[in-house]
Amino acid sequence: MIPIPGPVRLLKLIPLAAGVLADSSICDVLNSRVPGRVSYSGDSIYTASLSSYYTGYERDLYPSCIFRPTSAAEVSKFLQFVGSDEYSTSPLPQFAIRGGGHTLFTGAANINGSVTVDMRSMNSLTLSEDRKIASVGGGSIFSDIYPRLVPHNLTVMGGRVPGIGVGGFTTGGGLNFLSREHGFSCDNIYGYEVVLANGSVIYASASSHSDLWLALKGGSNNFGIITRFDLATFPQQQMWGGIVLYNYTDSQVDAQAQAFSNFMDTANFDSAADMDLILNFENSGFEIGNALFYSKPVANPEVYREFTSLPSPIISTLSFNDVSGMVTQFGAYLPSTLNRATELVYSFKNANATIYKQLIKIWENECNSLRGIDGLEVQFLVQPQPVTNGTNSLGLTAGETDNVIGLVTVAYNNAADDSEALKGLQNIVNQQVALLQKAKLYLPFKYLNYADQSQSPFSSYGERSKAHLETVSERYDPKKMFQEGVPGGFKLFA
Ligand SMILES: Cc1cc2nc3c(=O)[nH]c(=O)nc-3n(C[C@H](O)[C@H](O)[C@H](O)COP(=O)(O)OP(=O)(O)OC[C@H]3O[C@@H](n4cnc5c(N)ncnc54)[C@H](O)[C@@H]3O)c2cc1C
Ligand SMILES: *[C@@H]1O[C@H](CO)[C@@H](O)[C@H](O)[C@H]1NC(C)=O
Ligand SMILES: *[C@@H]1O[C@H](CO)[C@@H](O)[C@H](O)[C@H]1NC(C)=O
Ligand SMILES: *[C@@H]1O[C@H](CO)[C@@H](O)[C@H](O)[C@H]1NC(C)=O
Ligand SMILES: *[C@@H]1O[C@H](CO)[C@@H](O)[C@H](O)[C@H]1NC(C)=O
Ligand SMILES: *[C@@H]1O[C@H](CO)[C@@H](O)[C@H](O)[C@H]1NC(C)=O
Ligand SMILES: *[C@@H]1O[C@H](CO)[C@@H](O)[C@H](O)[C@H]1NC(C)=O
């Protein structure tokens, strides 16, 4: 259980240096300027907001208050006020921006002291008349949007498990069931309503502020608070897929390594197929298997036969479902919350089965040496990278179908195990990366939404993209509000 502090506002008691605004007085002034949207420690809204972060790292931060705006105008009032001369003392007052709260690491979407802006009250959904655009509020959660689009036979490209926010997911890229056909979720966003550091509300699209439009496709929380996303919709009926797990044996590892290598072979490319090779370790043992998704209503399509013909699964949920049902089902298989959890990401060109097997063996060996850590889970996910159409800031080549994302996550219960667990995680990834480098398959791209704070996703986009992001930041945020005032997440000038 995560302890939630009682009603006493401890942070009010912290003495402040002269000239620096008391954190809690930001909250009180905000409360008077935008009444009814501020909640404090001990309030049920505050407690519910805090307890709904995915990891304990984020739940362990206690803002002086949580601000839940309901409109761009309220967000604008907030930014005008924190950026005003009255308050733009040095250092700038700090705050955090929170979407679905699914980033694993500390401080990405929450903050100790000061204000967390929880965007989730902004969850409206409207369809354009031609049904090609779904406009969603800046704090929308994809698993709330999907069921509302199902009756229209439409979907948007969002998270594949419940609870993922449009804010973090799309500004970091976005890997969805349709990503092999249409690219990252961010490739498919027509426009953004953004509140800039000075409180101006602007619309960024291909024809207006297109520099900012492009920067928001991969640039995370560095440019403004996004209050509306105009997402491309896609016709969608039943899809097919689910989770299949097997006992972990050498012959299963061999078969999966071969099947995945073949799946990623450009000759076998099928744009309707998005999948994961799943390796799980808990203290009780190892598991191997797949998440298989097919966006068309076709049972057991050819592209997955090498997987689905493997005998004797211990779990199989393969079936037809709508997108909403598929997301619920995938979520039911993952932990709905974690205490301490850290992930490291990398990417590479498709390899042969031998290399995949070696990657898995590296993971297996290290899992054995971590065995016994309380609450241990070590997951190794291998998944196809979206086939980007290039309309983003990620610095990737459009149309490549054989890039792979490797993701290793370690989760456990107690801070006392931090150093051992994190060392183990780093050992796995160091060895895997070294193997891929030796095989000349390693790629520099680090997918931001899967990256740890110790990694540098923006540098991995390449000089040109990073320079563009920096220029846009200087243009739209000259006072560096979103660099220094919003310390959480990935920062451009860090
Ligand atoms: C269980 C699980 C499953 C996942 N599955 C997938 C998946 O299928 N595909 C995939 O691509 N990724 C997946 N992810 C990764 C996920 O996309 C990222 O964690 C993403 O950043 C989550 O966005 P969020 O809004 O929920 O998170 P938050 O932590 O709330 O936000 C992430 C960052 O975005 C910023 N931000 C949020 N909203 C706004 C806004 N309106 N304006 C400006 N900045 C904002 C925050 O400040 C923060 O730094 C998964 C993660 C988990 C934990
Ligand atoms: C945040 O505050 C809590 C409670 O005061 C404290 O335990 C924790 O260490 C702080 N975290 C950071 C990152 O400062
Ligand atoms: C959605 O598709 C179903 C099945 O094809 C069809 O019966 C229904 O009329 C469609 N609904 C809309 C709103 O197009
Ligand atoms: C990428 O997809 C978006 C949305 O479908 C589209 O507007 C854009 O033109 C595409 N870009 C390219 C380069 O094809
Ligand atoms: C999987 O392993 C368990 C535990 O060792 C065993 O009971 C079960 O029979 C195995 N299942 C298959 C399909 O091999
Ligand atoms: C697999 O790929 C590696 C690296 O390119 C190469 O050294 C090895 O010979 C290949 N193995 C097989 C069986 O093709
Ligand atoms: C707000 O900032 C933007 C981007 O820097 C600028 O274009 C605009 O003029 C500013 N608005 C005001 C009212 O200062």
XYZ file of C-alpha atoms and ligand atoms in Angstrom:
631
model
C 0.000 0.000 0.000
C 1.169 3.502 -0.787
C 0.814 5.890 2.166
C -1.200 8.985 1.319
C -0.446 11.922 3.596
C -3.195 13.154 5.871
C -5.003 16.457 5.719
C -2.139 18.482 7.158
C -0.559 20.588 4.399
C 3.007 19.969 5.438
C 4.460 21.903 2.558
C 3.061 25.154 3.928
C 5.474 24.857 6.800
C 8.577 24.766 4.640
C 10.391 28.113 5.056
C 11.065 29.882 1.776
C 13.921 32.041 0.662
C 13.051 35.735 0.370
C 11.642 36.648 -3.022
C 10.473 33.115 -3.832
C 6.753 32.632 -3.858
C 5.538 30.101 -1.332
C 4.438 26.995 -3.231
C 1.188 26.738 -1.377
C 0.388 30.389 -1.979
C 0.491 29.634 -5.722
C -2.310 27.206 -4.964
C -4.307 29.676 -2.917
C -4.019 32.449 -5.521
C -4.892 29.935 -8.252
C -7.883 28.818 -6.235
C -9.130 32.393 -6.051
C -8.571 33.059 -9.786
C -9.982 29.783 -11.100
C -12.401 28.762 -8.366
C -13.476 25.175 -7.900
C -10.595 23.555 -9.758
C -7.975 23.274 -7.023
C -7.816 20.407 -4.570
C -5.513 19.892 -1.638
C -4.060 16.981 0.267
C -6.853 15.237 2.113
C -9.526 16.128 -0.486
C -10.988 13.085 -2.190
C -10.166 14.456 -5.662
C -6.545 14.950 -4.658
C -6.341 11.457 -3.208
C -7.977 9.852 -6.238
C -5.727 11.724 -8.652
C -2.581 10.759 -6.784
C -3.516 7.113 -6.376
C -4.261 6.713 -10.088
C -0.683 7.036 -11.337
C 0.670 3.823 -12.798
C 3.786 3.586 -10.617
C 4.677 4.169 -6.995
C 7.392 6.595 -8.129
C 4.702 9.036 -9.250
C 2.321 8.280 -6.372
C 5.130 9.160 -3.934
C 5.188 12.821 -4.980
C 2.886 15.195 -3.136
C 1.978 18.420 -4.917
C 0.798 21.321 -2.730
C -2.353 21.153 -4.832
C -3.787 19.555 -7.927
C -5.331 21.875 -10.515
C -7.976 20.288 -12.743
C -8.846 22.745 -15.522
C -11.974 22.219 -17.610
C -11.187 24.530 -20.543
C -8.369 26.113 -22.521
C -9.389 29.438 -20.941
C -8.709 28.042 -17.474
C -5.352 26.634 -18.572
C -4.574 30.038 -20.055
C -5.404 31.798 -16.779
C -3.097 29.402 -14.962
C -0.165 29.961 -17.337
C -0.683 33.739 -17.436
C -0.586 33.754 -13.700
C 2.495 31.555 -13.190
C 4.288 33.389 -15.995
C 3.350 36.882 -14.864
C 6.002 39.298 -13.588
C 4.532 38.984 -10.133
C 5.589 35.333 -10.081
C 8.274 34.947 -12.694
C 10.942 35.294 -10.097
C 14.047 33.250 -10.422
C 13.707 30.332 -10.231
C 10.411 30.117 -12.116
C 7.539 28.627 -10.174
C 7.383 24.953 -11.086
C 4.519 22.681 -12.028
C 3.805 19.310 -13.613
C 1.411 18.373 -16.427
C -0.448 15.115 -16.045
C -2.315 13.119 -18.695
C -2.999 9.420 -18.169
C -0.174 9.177 -15.621
C 1.406 6.147 -17.304
C 5.024 7.279 -17.447
C 6.964 5.024 -15.106
C 9.634 7.348 -13.752
C 9.411 9.904 -10.990
C 8.306 13.459 -11.734
C 7.274 13.011 -15.385
C 3.702 14.023 -14.605
C 3.722 14.888 -10.906
C 5.741 17.097 -8.567
C 6.556 17.502 -4.904
C 5.285 20.846 -3.652
C 3.755 23.316 -6.111
C 1.065 22.435 -8.651
C 0.216 19.368 -10.698
C -2.077 20.205 -13.604
C -4.266 17.110 -14.020
C -5.777 17.452 -17.486
C -8.303 14.640 -17.222
C -11.398 16.816 -16.793
C -10.831 17.887 -20.395
C -12.203 14.712 -21.927
C -14.712 15.861 -24.531
C -15.092 14.003 -27.825
C -16.656 15.371 -31.006
C -16.653 13.941 -34.501
C -16.369 16.202 -37.513
C -19.314 16.137 -39.909
C -17.396 14.005 -42.400
C -16.372 11.741 -39.472
C -12.694 11.979 -40.465
C -11.586 13.901 -37.367
C -12.175 13.091 -33.720
C -11.496 16.150 -31.585
C -10.619 15.049 -28.078
C -9.935 17.085 -24.965
C -6.291 17.383 -23.907
C -6.739 15.108 -20.896
C -8.639 12.319 -22.633
C -7.953 8.695 -21.875
C -8.009 6.429 -24.918
C -9.859 3.616 -23.208
C -12.732 6.077 -22.606
C -12.707 7.196 -26.254
C -12.685 3.783 -27.939
C -16.088 2.580 -26.704
C -17.670 5.842 -27.850
C -16.303 5.359 -31.375
C -17.212 1.675 -31.684
C -20.893 2.412 -32.509
C -19.649 4.599 -35.379
C -17.407 1.795 -36.700
C -14.463 4.112 -36.160
C -11.314 4.159 -34.102
C -8.349 6.408 -33.345
C -4.751 5.418 -32.822
C -4.296 5.277 -29.059
C -2.900 3.097 -26.296
C -3.329 -0.660 -26.364
C -4.105 -0.963 -22.656
C -6.599 0.952 -20.480
C -5.706 4.252 -18.873
C -3.206 5.667 -21.381
C -3.589 9.421 -21.916
C -3.737 11.132 -25.291
C -1.358 13.808 -23.917
C 1.687 11.668 -23.236
C 1.010 8.930 -25.780
C 0.717 11.150 -28.851
C 3.401 13.708 -27.942
C 5.859 10.817 -27.511
C 4.826 9.036 -30.735
C 2.185 6.378 -30.100
C 2.315 2.707 -31.033
C -1.110 1.266 -31.837
C -2.767 -1.691 -33.562
C -2.767 0.328 -36.813
C 0.852 1.489 -36.576
C 2.195 -0.900 -39.180
C -0.224 0.610 -41.668
C -0.450 4.263 -40.642
C 2.636 4.941 -38.547
C 2.891 6.480 -35.120
C -0.260 7.932 -33.646
C 1.359 11.370 -33.921
C 1.737 10.959 -37.709
C -2.052 11.059 -37.803
C -2.916 14.227 -35.885
C -4.335 17.096 -37.908
C -4.080 19.765 -35.273
C -3.481 20.754 -31.684
C -5.016 23.488 -29.594
C -2.128 24.594 -27.405
C -1.826 27.059 -24.565
C 1.621 28.634 -24.809
C 3.771 29.789 -21.893
C 2.365 33.339 -22.120
C -1.202 32.078 -21.983
C -1.993 32.543 -25.704
C -4.250 29.838 -27.070
C -3.218 28.884 -30.586
C -4.040 26.165 -33.108
C -1.104 24.290 -34.637
C -1.713 22.396 -37.861
C -0.050 21.776 -41.218
C -1.219 25.212 -42.341
C -0.861 27.256 -39.157
C 2.173 27.207 -36.862
C 3.337 24.138 -38.763
C 6.727 24.304 -37.032
C 5.022 23.766 -33.684
C 2.661 21.164 -35.215
C 5.678 19.097 -36.231
C 7.449 19.625 -32.897
C 4.472 18.284 -30.971
C 4.865 15.013 -32.867
C 7.581 13.600 -30.668
C 8.555 16.635 -28.575
C 6.621 15.650 -25.432
C 5.710 18.374 -22.917
C 8.271 20.972 -24.054
C 6.108 23.537 -25.859
C 2.831 24.164 -24.124
C -0.182 22.543 -22.543
C -2.229 20.866 -25.248
C -5.934 21.273 -24.607
C -7.353 19.588 -27.717
C -6.116 16.999 -30.186
C -7.709 16.640 -33.624
C -7.077 12.985 -34.352
C -7.539 11.163 -37.648
C -10.251 8.510 -37.388
C -10.065 5.164 -39.161
C -12.898 2.881 -40.196
C -12.785 -0.086 -37.866
C -14.931 -3.125 -37.311
C -14.091 -6.262 -35.384
C -10.401 -7.051 -35.086
C -8.821 -10.365 -34.194
C -6.176 -11.214 -31.632
C -5.266 -11.714 -28.021
C -2.611 -13.160 -25.766
C -1.015 -16.587 -26.136
C 1.416 -17.873 -23.512
C 3.508 -21.028 -23.388
C 5.676 -22.791 -20.875
C 9.220 -21.526 -21.214
C 11.361 -24.210 -22.819
C 14.382 -24.161 -25.110
C 12.362 -25.482 -28.005
C 9.734 -22.772 -27.477
C 12.459 -20.109 -27.389
C 13.863 -21.478 -30.661
C 10.464 -21.537 -32.302
C 9.524 -18.043 -31.159
C 12.889 -16.603 -32.200
C 12.450 -18.057 -35.678
C 8.807 -17.021 -35.965
C 9.518 -13.444 -34.910
C 12.456 -13.111 -37.288
C 10.233 -14.358 -40.100
C 7.380 -12.072 -39.071
C 9.714 -9.069 -39.322
C 11.121 -10.150 -42.691
C 10.112 -7.515 -45.228
C 8.915 -10.293 -47.552
C 6.226 -11.259 -45.029
C 5.083 -7.730 -44.198
C 1.365 -7.420 -43.543
C 0.256 -3.917 -42.548
C -2.735 -5.180 -40.542
C -0.510 -7.078 -38.102
C 0.834 -5.553 -34.898
C 2.275 -7.895 -32.290
C 4.610 -8.403 -29.354
C 6.970 -11.180 -28.480
C 6.556 -11.398 -24.704
C 9.112 -12.756 -22.253
C 8.057 -12.627 -18.624
C 9.902 -13.585 -15.478
C 8.490 -13.633 -11.989
C 9.934 -15.408 -8.984
C 7.610 -18.280 -9.805
C 9.234 -18.743 -13.188
C 9.489 -17.875 -16.857
C 6.824 -17.402 -19.514
C 7.066 -16.873 -23.238
C 4.386 -15.915 -25.690
C 2.761 -13.313 -27.857
C 0.262 -10.567 -28.085
C -1.118 -10.927 -31.607
C -3.347 -8.241 -33.121
C -4.875 -8.124 -36.563
C -6.828 -5.015 -37.476
C -9.048 -6.752 -40.050
C -11.810 -9.226 -39.203
C -9.758 -12.261 -40.222
C -9.246 -15.184 -37.850
C -5.756 -16.658 -37.661
C -4.336 -14.763 -40.658
C -1.466 -16.238 -42.635
C 1.070 -13.792 -41.181
C 0.647 -15.330 -37.697
C 0.488 -19.024 -38.651
C 4.031 -19.749 -37.516
C 3.057 -18.517 -34.047
C -0.439 -19.934 -33.853
C 0.649 -23.378 -34.981
C 2.915 -23.754 -31.929
C 1.397 -26.492 -29.767
C 0.067 -26.482 -26.201
C -0.355 -22.890 -25.075
C -1.139 -22.521 -21.378
C -3.231 -19.402 -22.073
C -4.883 -18.290 -25.299
C -7.411 -15.505 -25.632
C -7.355 -15.263 -29.445
C -10.764 -14.114 -30.619
C -12.677 -11.427 -32.467
C -13.274 -8.250 -30.520
C -13.837 -4.563 -31.076
C -10.903 -2.262 -30.292
C -12.320 -1.368 -26.914
C -12.714 -5.020 -25.949
C -9.230 -5.846 -27.198
C -7.737 -3.066 -25.049
C -9.638 -4.246 -21.981
C -8.493 -7.794 -22.582
C -4.813 -6.860 -23.069
C -5.005 -4.719 -19.923
C -6.439 -7.544 -17.854
C -3.299 -9.527 -18.561
C -0.891 -6.730 -17.426
C -0.534 -5.450 -13.857
C -2.940 -2.504 -13.495
C -0.452 -0.697 -11.299
C 3.170 -1.180 -10.229
C 5.218 -0.027 -7.314
C 8.801 0.391 -8.454
C 9.206 -0.048 -12.188
C 11.927 1.035 -14.595
C 12.260 0.351 -18.303
C 15.011 0.748 -20.877
C 14.386 0.904 -24.612
C 16.487 0.430 -27.743
C 15.899 -0.427 -31.366
C 17.462 -2.500 -34.082
C 17.064 -3.929 -37.570
C 15.411 -7.306 -37.790
C 17.834 -10.093 -36.898
C 18.053 -13.802 -37.580
C 16.714 -16.383 -35.140
C 20.140 -16.955 -33.602
C 20.408 -13.327 -32.545
C 16.854 -13.276 -31.122
C 17.656 -16.413 -29.170
C 20.824 -14.804 -27.802
C 18.873 -11.687 -26.778
C 16.443 -13.914 -24.891
C 19.236 -15.908 -23.245
C 20.872 -12.699 -22.002
C 17.562 -11.777 -20.369
C 17.066 -15.293 -18.968
C 20.523 -15.463 -17.372
C 20.164 -12.098 -15.666
C 16.650 -12.948 -14.431
C 18.101 -15.968 -12.682
C 20.618 -13.794 -10.883
C 17.887 -11.350 -9.740
C 15.599 -14.143 -8.548
C 14.331 -13.620 -5.015
C 13.822 -9.839 -5.097
C 10.453 -9.218 -3.465
C 7.696 -8.807 -6.041
C 10.142 -9.169 -8.942
C 8.954 -9.041 -12.534
C 11.359 -8.725 -15.427
C 9.695 -8.332 -18.795
C 11.390 -8.335 -22.187
C 9.106 -7.149 -24.979
C 10.103 -7.275 -28.606
C 7.827 -5.475 -30.995
C 7.771 -4.122 -34.522
C 8.392 -0.382 -34.790
C 5.548 1.567 -36.389
C 5.998 2.080 -40.125
C 6.143 5.843 -39.949
C 4.944 8.027 -42.793
C 7.504 10.602 -41.669
C 5.095 13.319 -40.516
C 6.763 13.783 -37.145
C 9.953 14.916 -35.380
C 11.298 11.464 -34.620
C 14.003 11.610 -37.280
C 13.048 8.231 -38.757
C 12.986 7.179 -42.403
C 9.463 6.752 -43.736
C 8.295 3.359 -44.944
C 10.814 1.053 -43.227
C 9.069 -2.154 -42.150
C 11.877 -4.135 -40.495
C 12.802 -1.993 -37.493
C 12.286 -3.554 -34.072
C 11.857 -2.062 -30.608
C 13.357 -3.877 -27.617
C 12.024 -2.981 -24.182
C 13.139 -4.405 -20.858
C 11.229 -3.547 -17.687
C 12.008 -4.465 -14.125
C 9.375 -4.108 -11.405
C 9.533 -4.985 -7.722
C 8.185 -3.899 -4.366
C 10.829 -2.241 -2.231
C 13.217 0.682 -2.529
C 15.786 -1.410 -0.695
C 16.184 -3.468 -3.899
C 16.663 -0.457 -6.198
C 20.365 -0.809 -6.756
C 20.331 -4.554 -7.386
C 17.295 -4.430 -9.669
C 18.484 -1.453 -11.680
C 21.941 -2.938 -12.063
C 20.339 -6.132 -13.371
C 18.203 -4.194 -15.820
C 21.205 -2.259 -17.075
C 23.220 -5.483 -17.414
C 20.558 -7.035 -19.614
C 20.310 -4.032 -21.906
C 24.069 -3.420 -22.063
C 24.666 -6.984 -23.207
C 21.778 -6.956 -25.663
C 22.912 -3.668 -27.170
C 26.519 -4.890 -27.395
C 25.341 -8.009 -29.229
C 23.296 -5.951 -31.685
C 26.130 -3.503 -32.234
C 28.507 -6.344 -32.982
C 25.993 -7.730 -35.474
C 25.657 -4.214 -36.978
C 21.923 -4.241 -36.358
C 21.700 -1.646 -33.579
C 19.794 1.568 -34.377
C 20.126 4.817 -32.412
C 16.383 5.538 -32.130
C 15.026 5.419 -28.587
C 11.243 5.518 -28.491
C 10.397 8.257 -25.969
C 7.265 6.618 -24.587
C 9.278 3.572 -23.561
C 12.423 5.422 -22.512
C 13.758 5.872 -19.009
C 14.841 9.268 -17.733
C 18.454 8.057 -17.951
C 18.105 7.732 -21.742
C 18.083 10.615 -24.234
C 15.276 10.135 -26.730
C 15.644 13.611 -28.294
C 19.339 13.042 -29.036
C 18.346 9.763 -30.657
C 16.173 11.663 -33.162
C 19.350 13.019 -34.764
C 20.904 16.495 -34.946
C 18.427 17.928 -37.404
C 15.278 16.964 -35.535
C 16.701 17.973 -32.204
C 17.769 21.350 -33.580
C 14.251 21.874 -34.941
C 12.734 21.077 -31.558
C 15.098 23.530 -29.863
C 14.334 26.300 -32.339
C 10.602 25.816 -31.857
C 11.037 25.906 -28.089
C 12.938 29.216 -28.324
C 10.270 30.627 -30.632
C 7.185 29.680 -28.635
C 8.613 29.611 -25.120
C 11.304 32.299 -24.956
C 11.257 32.412 -21.150
C 11.857 28.646 -20.990
C 8.753 28.015 -18.914
C 8.451 24.460 -20.253
C 12.161 23.810 -19.735
C 12.699 25.164 -16.233
C 9.163 25.634 -14.922
C 8.087 22.126 -15.963
C 11.046 20.036 -14.814
C 9.374 16.652 -15.338
C 9.689 14.320 -18.285
C 12.215 14.656 -21.101
C 13.691 18.136 -21.475
C 15.194 19.494 -24.676
C 18.099 21.390 -23.187
C 18.949 18.895 -20.453
C 0.935 -0.526 -18.972
C 1.426 0.381 -20.066
C 1.090 0.114 -21.374
C 1.531 0.934 -22.412
N 1.189 0.637 -23.697
C 1.632 1.422 -24.706
C 1.278 1.161 -26.062
O 0.511 0.250 -26.358
N 1.799 1.943 -27.027
C 2.625 2.995 -26.729
O 3.054 3.679 -27.642
N 2.942 3.287 -25.464
C 2.476 2.527 -24.453
N 2.839 2.839 -23.171
C 3.704 3.997 -22.921
C 2.864 5.276 -22.891
O 2.551 5.657 -24.209
C 3.627 6.425 -22.242
O 3.861 6.103 -20.902
C 2.858 7.743 -22.375
O 3.726 8.817 -22.123
C 1.680 7.787 -21.445
O 0.968 8.967 -21.603
P 0.066 9.496 -20.378
O -0.597 10.738 -20.786
O -0.756 8.352 -19.898
O 1.202 9.728 -19.279
P 1.659 10.964 -18.372
O 2.744 10.368 -17.525
O 0.524 11.604 -17.705
O 2.268 11.982 -19.404
C 3.452 11.712 -20.146
C 4.163 13.048 -20.472
O 3.318 13.821 -21.310
C 3.077 15.113 -20.748
N 1.691 15.489 -21.033
C 0.585 14.766 -20.769
N -0.513 15.410 -21.198
C -0.099 16.583 -21.744
C -0.779 17.682 -22.357
N -2.108 17.708 -22.511
N -0.026 18.725 -22.796
C 1.326 18.702 -22.660
N 2.011 17.688 -22.090
C 1.307 16.641 -21.641
C 3.367 14.960 -19.259
O 3.828 16.173 -18.693
C 4.413 13.859 -19.208
O 5.728 14.345 -19.215
C 2.368 2.035 -22.120
C 2.707 2.320 -20.788
C 2.251 1.511 -19.767
C 2.625 1.829 -18.361
C 8.614 13.959 -2.141
O 8.076 14.186 -0.865
C 7.938 12.992 -0.096
C 7.159 13.341 1.171
O 7.643 14.512 1.732
C 9.321 12.430 0.185
O 9.205 11.218 0.911
C 10.016 12.156 -1.148
O 11.347 11.730 -0.938
C 10.027 13.396 -2.032
N 10.513 13.002 -3.350
C 11.341 13.733 -4.055
C 11.725 13.179 -5.401
O 11.778 14.794 -3.683
C -21.384 -0.408 -38.375
O -21.159 -1.660 -39.001
C -22.230 -2.579 -38.819
C -21.800 -3.923 -39.352
O -21.307 -3.809 -40.658
C -23.473 -2.012 -39.501
O -24.563 -2.882 -39.287
C -23.797 -0.652 -38.884
O -24.877 -0.060 -39.576
C -22.597 0.273 -38.963
N -22.869 1.496 -38.213
C -22.626 2.711 -38.692
C -22.947 3.864 -37.797
O -22.108 2.883 -39.782
C 0.775 10.893 -42.952
O -0.553 10.650 -42.513
C -1.301 11.830 -42.293
C -2.631 11.447 -41.729
O -3.203 10.356 -42.350
C -1.429 12.606 -43.568
O -2.144 13.813 -43.335
C -0.053 12.937 -44.087
O -0.161 13.578 -45.324
C 0.778 11.676 -44.236
N 2.108 12.065 -44.613
C 2.748 11.510 -45.631
C 4.120 12.015 -45.881
O 2.256 10.628 -46.309
C 3.483 -26.274 -18.190
O 4.215 -26.367 -16.995
C 3.426 -26.761 -15.873
C 4.292 -26.650 -14.635
O 5.528 -27.290 -14.838
C 2.884 -28.170 -16.106
O 2.090 -28.549 -15.038
C 2.056 -28.146 -17.385
O 1.637 -29.468 -17.689
C 2.853 -27.605 -18.548
N 1.956 -27.424 -19.658
C 2.246 -27.797 -20.880
C 1.201 -27.557 -21.896
O 3.309 -28.279 -21.174
C 22.924 -14.495 -37.734
O 23.351 -13.148 -37.830
C 24.657 -12.944 -37.317
C 24.926 -11.457 -37.348
O 24.673 -10.930 -38.604
C 25.672 -13.753 -38.122
O 26.960 -13.582 -37.572
C 25.279 -15.225 -38.049
O 26.143 -15.965 -38.874
C 23.853 -15.424 -38.489
N 23.480 -16.794 -38.194
C 22.799 -17.536 -39.046
C 22.491 -18.926 -38.619
O 22.433 -17.095 -40.124
C 2.763 34.797 -26.845
O 3.868 34.063 -27.358
C 3.829 33.861 -28.750
C 5.015 32.957 -29.111
O 6.193 33.454 -28.545
C 3.858 35.197 -29.467
O 3.783 34.999 -30.856
C 2.681 36.032 -29.007
O 2.752 37.313 -29.580
C 2.674 36.160 -27.497
N 1.433 36.803 -27.081
C 1.397 37.809 -26.248
C 0.060 38.344 -25.907
O 2.427 38.282 -25.781
